Amino acid sequence: AVLILNHQQSSLFLPSEKMVLSALRSEDLTNHLLGIALPLDKFANSLSAIVPPGQLDRFEVVPRQQEWVGLAGPSLGDWTSEWQFQSEPQAVTSVKIRRGTWNCTIRYDPPVGLAVEEIPKKITFTSAQWQIEAVVQELQPLAELPETAFAGDFGREVRWVEVAPSAGDPANQ
């Protein structure tokens, strides 16, 4: 599968189904797939295992048993995030994202070191209702990002399904 999330048009290409799920807002696509309108920045930050710069001013790291936990207060929309760090070697093991009663844990295997070059081989998303595993086969830096990098051209032989806006999302009311 190929997942493209951006602010103009988001899509999920399912080659085995010869189908593309598409939505104008990334939150609508994540709501259709995951059951919650997860903002694009929360999803992207969890894939990257990073603390967003906007949360660093209220970021607090506290010891908890064999690890360290990084906490940031609620962000826009009452989302909270909690980063789990292991001590030796220093690395991010997981991120927990919460909003109200909904929560999701993103685990990194192996844990992501604090150096920029370090990436996990597998990322697992888990909630009370589902689990998704993503295997990272390759990451390559680009000197320049082409304009078409986030445009999905999946050919003419696929069925396009437009995902409806999330009814319970305040942005749609």
C-alpha positions as a Markdown table, in Angstrom:
| # | Residue | x | y | z |
|---|---|---|---|---|
| 1 | Ala | 0.0 | 0.0 | 0.0 |
| 2 | Val | 1.0 | 3.6 | -0.6 |
| 3 | Leu | -0.2 | 6.2 | 1.9 |
| 4 | Ile | 0.1 | 9.9 | 0.9 |
| 5 | Leu | -1.0 | 12.5 | 3.5 |
| 6 | Asn | -0.9 | 16.2 | 2.7 |
| 7 | His | -2.9 | 19.3 | 3.2 |
| 8 | Gln | -4.4 | 19.4 | -0.3 |
| 9 | Gln | -5.4 | 15.8 | -1.1 |
| 10 | Ser | -4.7 | 12.6 | 0.9 |
| 11 | Ser | -4.9 | 9.1 | -0.5 |
| 12 | Leu | -4.3 | 5.4 | 0.2 |
| 13 | Phe | -3.5 | 3.2 | -2.8 |
| 14 | Leu | -4.3 | -0.5 | -2.2 |
| 15 | Pro | -2.8 | -2.4 | -5.1 |
| 16 | Ser | -4.3 | -5.7 | -4.2 |
| 17 | Glu | -7.8 | -4.1 | -4.4 |
| 18 | Lys | -6.9 | -1.9 | -7.4 |
| 19 | Met | -8.4 | 0.9 | -5.4 |
| 20 | Val | -7.5 | 4.4 | -4.1 |
| 21 | Leu | -9.2 | 5.9 | -1.1 |
| 22 | Ser | -9.1 | 9.6 | -1.3 |
| 23 | Ala | -10.0 | 12.6 | 0.9 |
| 24 | Leu | -9.6 | 16.3 | 0.8 |
| 25 | Arg | -8.4 | 16.4 | 4.4 |
| 26 | Ser | -5.9 | 14.0 | 5.9 |
| 27 | Glu | -8.0 | 13.9 | 9.1 |
| 28 | Asp | -10.9 | 12.4 | 7.1 |
| 29 | Leu | -8.8 | 9.7 | 5.7 |
| 30 | Thr | -7.2 | 8.8 | 9.0 |
| 31 | Asn | -10.7 | 8.8 | 10.6 |
| 32 | His | -11.9 | 6.4 | 7.9 |
| 33 | Leu | -8.9 | 4.1 | 8.4 |
| 34 | Leu | -8.2 | 4.4 | 12.1 |
| 35 | Gly | -11.5 | 5.6 | 13.6 |
| 36 | Ile | -10.2 | 9.0 | 14.7 |
| 37 | Ala | -9.5 | 12.2 | 12.8 |
| 38 | Leu | -5.8 | 12.2 | 13.6 |
| 39 | Pro | -4.2 | 15.5 | 12.4 |
| 40 | Leu | -1.6 | 15.3 | 9.7 |
| 41 | Asp | 1.2 | 16.7 | 12.0 |
| 42 | Lys | 0.5 | 14.2 | 14.8 |
| 43 | Phe | 0.6 | 11.3 | 12.3 |
| 44 | Ala | 3.8 | 12.6 | 10.6 |
| 45 | Asn | 5.5 | 13.3 | 13.9 |
| 46 | Ser | 4.8 | 9.8 | 15.1 |
| 47 | Leu | 6.2 | 8.3 | 12.0 |
| 48 | Ser | 9.4 | 10.4 | 12.5 |
| 49 | Ala | 9.6 | 9.8 | 16.2 |
| 50 | Ile | 10.1 | 13.6 | 16.8 |
| 51 | Val | 9.0 | 16.1 | 19.4 |
| 52 | Pro | 7.4 | 19.0 | 17.5 |
| 53 | Pro | 9.3 | 22.3 | 17.9 |
| 54 | Gly | 6.0 | 24.0 | 19.1 |
| 55 | Gln | 5.9 | 21.6 | 22.1 |
| 56 | Leu | 9.5 | 21.9 | 23.3 |
| 57 | Asp | 8.7 | 24.9 | 25.5 |
| 58 | Arg | 6.4 | 22.8 | 27.7 |
| 59 | Phe | 8.3 | 19.5 | 27.2 |
| 60 | Glu | 9.2 | 17.7 | 30.5 |
| 61 | Val | 11.3 | 14.6 | 30.8 |
| 62 | Val | 10.8 | 12.5 | 34.0 |
| 63 | Pro | 12.3 | 9.1 | 35.1 |
| 64 | Arg | 9.9 | 6.1 | 35.2 |
| 65 | Gln | 11.2 | 2.7 | 36.2 |
| 66 | Gln | 13.8 | 1.6 | 33.5 |
| 67 | Glu | 13.1 | 4.4 | 31.1 |
| 68 | Trp | 12.5 | 8.2 | 30.7 |
| 69 | Val | 9.2 | 9.7 | 29.7 |
| 70 | Gly | 8.9 | 12.9 | 27.8 |
| 71 | Leu | 5.6 | 14.7 | 28.4 |
| 72 | Ala | 4.1 | 17.7 | 26.6 |
| 73 | Gly | 0.9 | 19.4 | 27.6 |
| 74 | Pro | -2.2 | 19.4 | 25.5 |
| 75 | Ser | -1.8 | 20.9 | 22.0 |
| 76 | Leu | -4.4 | 22.4 | 19.7 |
| 77 | Gly | -7.5 | 20.2 | 19.9 |
| 78 | Asp | -6.6 | 18.7 | 23.3 |
| 79 | Trp | -4.2 | 16.2 | 21.9 |
| 80 | Thr | -1.5 | 15.0 | 24.4 |
| 81 | Ser | 1.7 | 13.0 | 23.5 |
| 82 | Glu | 4.0 | 11.0 | 25.7 |
| 83 | Trp | 7.4 | 9.8 | 24.4 |
| 84 | Gln | 9.1 | 6.8 | 26.0 |
| 85 | Phe | 12.9 | 6.8 | 26.0 |
| 86 | Gln | 15.3 | 4.1 | 26.9 |
| 87 | Ser | 18.6 | 5.0 | 28.7 |
| 88 | Glu | 21.2 | 2.7 | 27.1 |
| 89 | Pro | 21.6 | 3.4 | 24.3 |
| 90 | Gln | 19.5 | 6.6 | 24.3 |
| 91 | Ala | 16.6 | 6.1 | 22.0 |
| 92 | Val | 12.9 | 6.6 | 21.5 |
| 93 | Thr | 11.0 | 3.3 | 22.0 |
| 94 | Ser | 7.4 | 4.6 | 21.6 |
| 95 | Val | 5.0 | 7.5 | 21.5 |
| 96 | Lys | 1.5 | 7.5 | 23.0 |
| 97 | Ile | -1.0 | 9.9 | 21.5 |
| 98 | Arg | -4.3 | 10.7 | 23.4 |
| 99 | Arg | -7.4 | 12.8 | 22.9 |
| 100 | Gly | -10.2 | 12.2 | 25.4 |
| 101 | Thr | -10.8 | 8.4 | 25.8 |
| 102 | Trp | -9.0 | 7.6 | 22.5 |
| 103 | Asn | -5.4 | 6.7 | 22.5 |
| 104 | Cys | -2.8 | 5.1 | 20.2 |
| 105 | Thr | 0.7 | 3.8 | 20.9 |
| 106 | Ile | 3.4 | 3.9 | 18.2 |
| 107 | Arg | 6.3 | 1.5 | 18.8 |
| 108 | Tyr | 9.6 | 1.5 | 17.0 |
| 109 | Asp | 11.6 | -1.6 | 16.4 |
| 110 | Pro | 14.5 | -1.2 | 16.9 |
| 111 | Pro | 14.1 | 1.9 | 19.1 |
| 112 | Val | 15.0 | 5.1 | 17.2 |
| 113 | Gly | 18.3 | 6.6 | 18.3 |
| 114 | Leu | 18.6 | 10.3 | 18.9 |
| 115 | Ala | 20.8 | 10.8 | 15.8 |
| 116 | Val | 19.0 | 12.1 | 12.7 |
| 117 | Glu | 20.2 | 9.1 | 10.6 |
| 118 | Glu | 18.6 | 6.5 | 12.9 |
| 119 | Ile | 15.4 | 4.9 | 11.6 |
| 120 | Pro | 13.3 | 1.9 | 12.8 |
| 121 | Lys | 12.8 | -1.2 | 10.7 |
| 122 | Lys | 9.2 | -1.6 | 11.8 |
| 123 | Ile | 6.6 | 0.9 | 13.2 |
| 124 | Thr | 3.6 | -0.6 | 15.0 |
| 125 | Phe | 0.4 | 1.5 | 15.6 |
| 126 | Thr | -1.8 | 0.0 | 18.3 |
| 127 | Ser | -5.2 | 1.2 | 19.8 |
| 128 | Ala | -7.9 | -0.7 | 21.6 |
| 129 | Gln | -9.6 | -1.5 | 18.3 |
| 130 | Trp | -6.8 | -2.2 | 15.9 |
| 131 | Gln | -3.1 | -2.7 | 15.2 |
| 132 | Ile | -1.2 | -1.7 | 12.1 |
| 133 | Glu | 2.5 | -2.6 | 11.3 |
| 134 | Ala | 4.5 | -0.7 | 8.8 |
| 135 | Val | 7.8 | -2.1 | 7.6 |
| 136 | Val | 10.4 | 0.5 | 6.6 |
| 137 | Gln | 12.3 | -0.9 | 3.6 |
| 138 | Glu | 14.3 | 2.1 | 2.6 |
| 139 | Leu | 14.7 | 5.8 | 3.4 |
| 140 | Gln | 16.9 | 8.0 | 1.2 |
| 141 | Pro | 17.6 | 11.7 | 1.6 |
| 142 | Leu | 16.9 | 13.9 | -1.3 |
| 143 | Ala | 18.9 | 17.0 | -2.2 |
| 144 | Glu | 15.8 | 18.6 | -3.5 |
| 145 | Leu | 12.2 | 17.5 | -3.0 |
| 146 | Pro | 10.3 | 17.4 | -6.4 |
| 147 | Glu | 6.9 | 19.1 | -6.6 |
| 148 | Thr | 5.3 | 15.8 | -7.5 |
| 149 | Ala | 6.7 | 13.9 | -4.5 |
| 150 | Phe | 3.3 | 13.9 | -2.7 |
| 151 | Ala | 1.1 | 13.6 | -5.8 |
| 152 | Gly | -0.3 | 10.1 | -6.4 |
| 153 | Asp | -0.6 | 9.0 | -10.0 |
| 154 | Phe | -1.8 | 5.4 | -9.6 |
| 155 | Gly | -2.9 | 4.8 | -13.2 |
| 156 | Arg | -6.2 | 4.5 | -14.9 |
| 157 | Glu | -7.0 | 0.9 | -14.0 |
| 158 | Val | -7.8 | 1.7 | -10.4 |
| 159 | Arg | -11.1 | 2.6 | -8.7 |
| 160 | Trp | -11.2 | 5.9 | -6.8 |
| 161 | Val | -13.3 | 6.1 | -3.7 |
| 162 | Glu | -13.8 | 9.5 | -2.1 |
| 163 | Val | -14.0 | 9.3 | 1.7 |
| 164 | Ala | -16.7 | 11.5 | 3.2 |
| 165 | Pro | -15.8 | 14.3 | 5.7 |
| 166 | Ser | -15.8 | 13.1 | 9.3 |
| 167 | Ala | -19.3 | 13.9 | 10.7 |
| 168 | Gly | -18.1 | 14.2 | 14.3 |
| 169 | Asp | -15.1 | 16.4 | 13.5 |
| 170 | Pro | -15.6 | 20.0 | 14.7 |
| 171 | Ala | -13.8 | 21.3 | 11.6 |
| 172 | Asn | -16.7 | 20.0 | 9.5 |
| 173 | Gln | -19.4 | 21.7 | 11.4 |
